[in-house]
PDB file of C-alpha atoms in Angstrom:
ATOM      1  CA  UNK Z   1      97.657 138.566  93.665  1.00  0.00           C
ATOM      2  CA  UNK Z   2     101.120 137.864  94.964  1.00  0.00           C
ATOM      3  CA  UNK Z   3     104.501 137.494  92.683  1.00  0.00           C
ATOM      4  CA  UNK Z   4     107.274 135.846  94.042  1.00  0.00           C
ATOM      5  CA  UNK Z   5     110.791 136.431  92.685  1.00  0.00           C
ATOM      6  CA  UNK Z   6     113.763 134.123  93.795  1.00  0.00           C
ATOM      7  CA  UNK Z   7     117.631 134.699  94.256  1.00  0.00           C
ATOM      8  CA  UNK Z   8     120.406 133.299  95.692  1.00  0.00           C
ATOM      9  CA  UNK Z   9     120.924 130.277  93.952  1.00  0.00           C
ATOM     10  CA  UNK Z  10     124.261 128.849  92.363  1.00  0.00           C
ATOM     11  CA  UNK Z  11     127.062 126.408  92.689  1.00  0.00           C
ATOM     12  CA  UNK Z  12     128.762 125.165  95.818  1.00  0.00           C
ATOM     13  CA  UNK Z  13     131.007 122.616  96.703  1.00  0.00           C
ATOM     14  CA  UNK Z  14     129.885 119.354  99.066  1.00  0.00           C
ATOM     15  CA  UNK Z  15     129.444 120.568 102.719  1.00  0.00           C
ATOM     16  CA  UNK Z  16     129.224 124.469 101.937  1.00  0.00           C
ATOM     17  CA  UNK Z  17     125.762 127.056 102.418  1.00  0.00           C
ATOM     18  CA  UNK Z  18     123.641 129.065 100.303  1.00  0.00           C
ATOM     19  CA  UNK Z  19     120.787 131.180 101.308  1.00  0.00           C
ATOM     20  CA  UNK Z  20     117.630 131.650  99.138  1.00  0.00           C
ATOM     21  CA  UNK Z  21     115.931 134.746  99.297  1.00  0.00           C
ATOM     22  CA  UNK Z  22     111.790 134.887  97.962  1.00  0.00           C
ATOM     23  CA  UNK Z  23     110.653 138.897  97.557  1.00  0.00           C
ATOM     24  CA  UNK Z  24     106.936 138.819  97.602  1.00  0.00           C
ATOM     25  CA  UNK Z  25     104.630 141.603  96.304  1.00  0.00           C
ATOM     26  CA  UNK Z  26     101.299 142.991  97.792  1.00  0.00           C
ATOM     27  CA  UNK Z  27     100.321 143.967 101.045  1.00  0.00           C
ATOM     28  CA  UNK Z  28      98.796 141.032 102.406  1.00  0.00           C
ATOM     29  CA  UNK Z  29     101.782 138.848 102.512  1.00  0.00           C
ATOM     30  CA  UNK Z  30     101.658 138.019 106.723  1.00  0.00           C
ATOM     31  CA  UNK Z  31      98.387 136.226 105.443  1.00  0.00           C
ATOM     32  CA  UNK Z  32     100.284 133.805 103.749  1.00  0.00           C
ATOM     33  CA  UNK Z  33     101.952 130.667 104.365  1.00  0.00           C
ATOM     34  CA  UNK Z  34     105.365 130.356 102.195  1.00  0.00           C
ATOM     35  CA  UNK Z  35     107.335 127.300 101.590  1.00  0.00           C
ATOM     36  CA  UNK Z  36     110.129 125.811  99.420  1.00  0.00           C
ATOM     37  CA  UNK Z  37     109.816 123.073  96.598  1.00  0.00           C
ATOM     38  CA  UNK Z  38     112.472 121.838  94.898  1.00  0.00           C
ATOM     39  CA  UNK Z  39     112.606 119.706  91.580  1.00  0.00           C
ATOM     40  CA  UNK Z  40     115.564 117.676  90.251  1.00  0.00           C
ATOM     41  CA  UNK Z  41     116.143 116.816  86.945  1.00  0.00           C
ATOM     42  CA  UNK Z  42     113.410 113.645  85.822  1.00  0.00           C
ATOM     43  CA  UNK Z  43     111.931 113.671  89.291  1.00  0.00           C
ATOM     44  CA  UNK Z  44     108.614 115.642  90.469  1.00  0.00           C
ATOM     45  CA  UNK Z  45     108.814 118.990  92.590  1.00  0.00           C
ATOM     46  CA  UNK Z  46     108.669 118.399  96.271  1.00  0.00           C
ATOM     47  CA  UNK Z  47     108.429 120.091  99.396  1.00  0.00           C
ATOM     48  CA  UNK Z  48     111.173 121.252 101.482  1.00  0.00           C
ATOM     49  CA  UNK Z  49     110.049 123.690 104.063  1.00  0.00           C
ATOM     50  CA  UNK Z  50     107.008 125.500 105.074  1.00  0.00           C
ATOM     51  CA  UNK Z  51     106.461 128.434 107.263  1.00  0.00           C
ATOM     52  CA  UNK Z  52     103.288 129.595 108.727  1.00  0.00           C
ATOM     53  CA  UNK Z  53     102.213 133.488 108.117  1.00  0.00           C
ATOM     54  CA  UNK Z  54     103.182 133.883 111.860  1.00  0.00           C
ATOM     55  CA  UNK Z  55     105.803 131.672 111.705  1.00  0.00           C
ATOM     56  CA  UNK Z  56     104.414 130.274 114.269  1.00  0.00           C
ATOM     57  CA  UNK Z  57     104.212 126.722 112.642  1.00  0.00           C
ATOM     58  CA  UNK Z  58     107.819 124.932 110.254  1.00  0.00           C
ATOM     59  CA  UNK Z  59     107.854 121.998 108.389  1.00  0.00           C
ATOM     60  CA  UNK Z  60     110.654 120.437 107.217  1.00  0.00           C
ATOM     61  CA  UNK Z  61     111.149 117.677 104.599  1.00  0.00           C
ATOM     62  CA  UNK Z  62     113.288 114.419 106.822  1.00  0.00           C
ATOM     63  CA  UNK Z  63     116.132 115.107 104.314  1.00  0.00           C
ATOM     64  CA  UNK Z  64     116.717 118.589 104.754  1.00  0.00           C
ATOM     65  CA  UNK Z  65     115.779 118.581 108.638  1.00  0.00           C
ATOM     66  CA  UNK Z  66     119.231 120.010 110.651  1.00  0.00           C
ATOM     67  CA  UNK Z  67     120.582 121.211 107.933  1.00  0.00           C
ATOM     68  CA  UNK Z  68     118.054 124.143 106.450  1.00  0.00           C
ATOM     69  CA  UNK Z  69     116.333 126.714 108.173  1.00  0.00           C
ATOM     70  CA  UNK Z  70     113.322 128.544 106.781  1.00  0.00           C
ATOM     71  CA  UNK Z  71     112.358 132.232 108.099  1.00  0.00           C
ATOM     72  CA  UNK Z  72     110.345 135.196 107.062  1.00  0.00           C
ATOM     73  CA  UNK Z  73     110.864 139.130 107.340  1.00  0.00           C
ATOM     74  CA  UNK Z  74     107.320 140.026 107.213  1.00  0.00           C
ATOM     75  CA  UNK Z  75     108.101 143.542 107.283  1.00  0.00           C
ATOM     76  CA  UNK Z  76     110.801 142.969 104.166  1.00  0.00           C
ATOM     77  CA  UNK Z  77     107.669 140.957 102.255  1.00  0.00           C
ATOM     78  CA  UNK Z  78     110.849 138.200 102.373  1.00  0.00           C
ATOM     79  CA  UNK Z  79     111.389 134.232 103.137  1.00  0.00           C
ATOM     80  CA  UNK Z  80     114.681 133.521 103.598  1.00  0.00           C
ATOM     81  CA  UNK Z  81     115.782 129.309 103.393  1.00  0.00           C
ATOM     82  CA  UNK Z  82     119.461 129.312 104.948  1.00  0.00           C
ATOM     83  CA  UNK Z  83     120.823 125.634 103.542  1.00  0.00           C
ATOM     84  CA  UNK Z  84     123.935 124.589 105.214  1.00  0.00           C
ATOM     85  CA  UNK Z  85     125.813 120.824 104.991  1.00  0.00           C
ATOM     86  CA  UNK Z  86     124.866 120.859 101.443  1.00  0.00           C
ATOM     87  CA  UNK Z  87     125.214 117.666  99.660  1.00  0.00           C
ATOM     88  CA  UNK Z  88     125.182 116.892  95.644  1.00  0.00           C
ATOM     89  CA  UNK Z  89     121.254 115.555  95.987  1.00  0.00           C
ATOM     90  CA  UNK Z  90     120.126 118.738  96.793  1.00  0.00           C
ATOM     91  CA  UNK Z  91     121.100 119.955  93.601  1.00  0.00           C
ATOM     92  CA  UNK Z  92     117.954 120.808  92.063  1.00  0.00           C
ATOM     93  CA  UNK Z  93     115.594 124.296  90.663  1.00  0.00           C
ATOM     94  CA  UNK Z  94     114.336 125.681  94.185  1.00  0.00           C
ATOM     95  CA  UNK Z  95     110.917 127.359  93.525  1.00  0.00           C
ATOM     96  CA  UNK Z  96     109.335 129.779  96.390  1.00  0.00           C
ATOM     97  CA  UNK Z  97     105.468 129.112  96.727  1.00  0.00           C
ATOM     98  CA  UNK Z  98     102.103 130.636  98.651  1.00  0.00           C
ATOM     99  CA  UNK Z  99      99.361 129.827  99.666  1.00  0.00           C
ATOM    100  CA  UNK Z 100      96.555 131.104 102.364  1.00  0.00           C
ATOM    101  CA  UNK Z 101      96.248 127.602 103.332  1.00  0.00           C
ATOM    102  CA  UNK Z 102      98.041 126.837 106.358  1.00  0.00           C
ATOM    103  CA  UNK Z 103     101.432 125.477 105.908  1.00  0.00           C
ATOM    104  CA  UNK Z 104     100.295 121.970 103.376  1.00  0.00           C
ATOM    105  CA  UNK Z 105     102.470 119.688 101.408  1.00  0.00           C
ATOM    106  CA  UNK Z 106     101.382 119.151  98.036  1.00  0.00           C
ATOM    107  CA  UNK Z 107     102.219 121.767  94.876  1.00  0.00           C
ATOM    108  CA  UNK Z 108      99.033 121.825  93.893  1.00  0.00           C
ATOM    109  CA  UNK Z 109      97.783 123.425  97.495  1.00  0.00           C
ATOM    110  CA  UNK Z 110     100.082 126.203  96.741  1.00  0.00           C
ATOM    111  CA  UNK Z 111      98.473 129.395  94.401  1.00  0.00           C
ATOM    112  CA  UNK Z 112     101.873 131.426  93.392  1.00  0.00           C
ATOM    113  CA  UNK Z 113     105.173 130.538  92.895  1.00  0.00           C
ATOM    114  CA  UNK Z 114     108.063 132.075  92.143  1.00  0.00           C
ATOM    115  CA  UNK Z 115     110.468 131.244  88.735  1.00  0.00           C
ATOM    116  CA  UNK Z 116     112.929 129.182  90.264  1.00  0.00           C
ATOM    117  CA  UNK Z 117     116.515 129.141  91.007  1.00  0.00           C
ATOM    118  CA  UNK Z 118     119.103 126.716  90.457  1.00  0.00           C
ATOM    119  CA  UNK Z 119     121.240 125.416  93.025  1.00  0.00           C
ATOM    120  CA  UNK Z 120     124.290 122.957  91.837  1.00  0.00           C
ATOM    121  CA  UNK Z 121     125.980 121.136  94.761  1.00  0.00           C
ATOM    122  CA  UNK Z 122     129.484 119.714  93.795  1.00  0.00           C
ATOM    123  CA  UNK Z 123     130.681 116.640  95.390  1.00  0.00           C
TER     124      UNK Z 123
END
């Protein structure tokens, strides 16, 4: 069992950063692959970014590719998405995810997620 707790959202202007912080409990979290969704109001959740559990392997949604990076601390049981150039259509609820799957796309691949946090992008 894994719980995932997410921080670090809020409200920035057009252009700015925000980093996202997912603290993962258990033991065996190096086993699993993490990623980012995100879900805008009236649309479905999609992927952002996935990391391998070696980190070996990063995906990147085409939208968000140059402008976020996604990491892990395995040591801190952390994933870490550092969003710079922000722009108003990220705004959305950013949800943390794992699986022990290696790094997939779809929501339903993932087995824990995290509550969300919102993250407002001004223009």
């Amino acid at each position: 069992q894994v719980q995932l707790v997410e921080s670090g959202g809020g409200l920035v202007q057009a252009g700015g950063s925000l980093r996202l912080s997912c603290a993962a409990s258990g033991r065996t979290f190096n086993r699993y692959t993490m990623a980012w969704f995100r879900q805008a109001p009236g649309k479905e959740r999609e992927f952002v970014a996935g990391i391998s559990w070696i980190g070996g392997r990063i995906y990147y949604e085409d939208s968000v590719k140059g402008r976020f990076t996604i990491s892990r601390d395995n040591a801190k049981n952390t994933v870490y998405l550092q969003m710079n150039s922000l722009k108003p259509e990220d705004t959305a609820v950013y949800y943390c995810a794992a699986t022990q799957r290696d790094v997939v796309f779809q929501n339903y691949e993932y087995d824990y997620w995290g509550q969300g946090t919102q993250v407002t992008v001004s223009s």
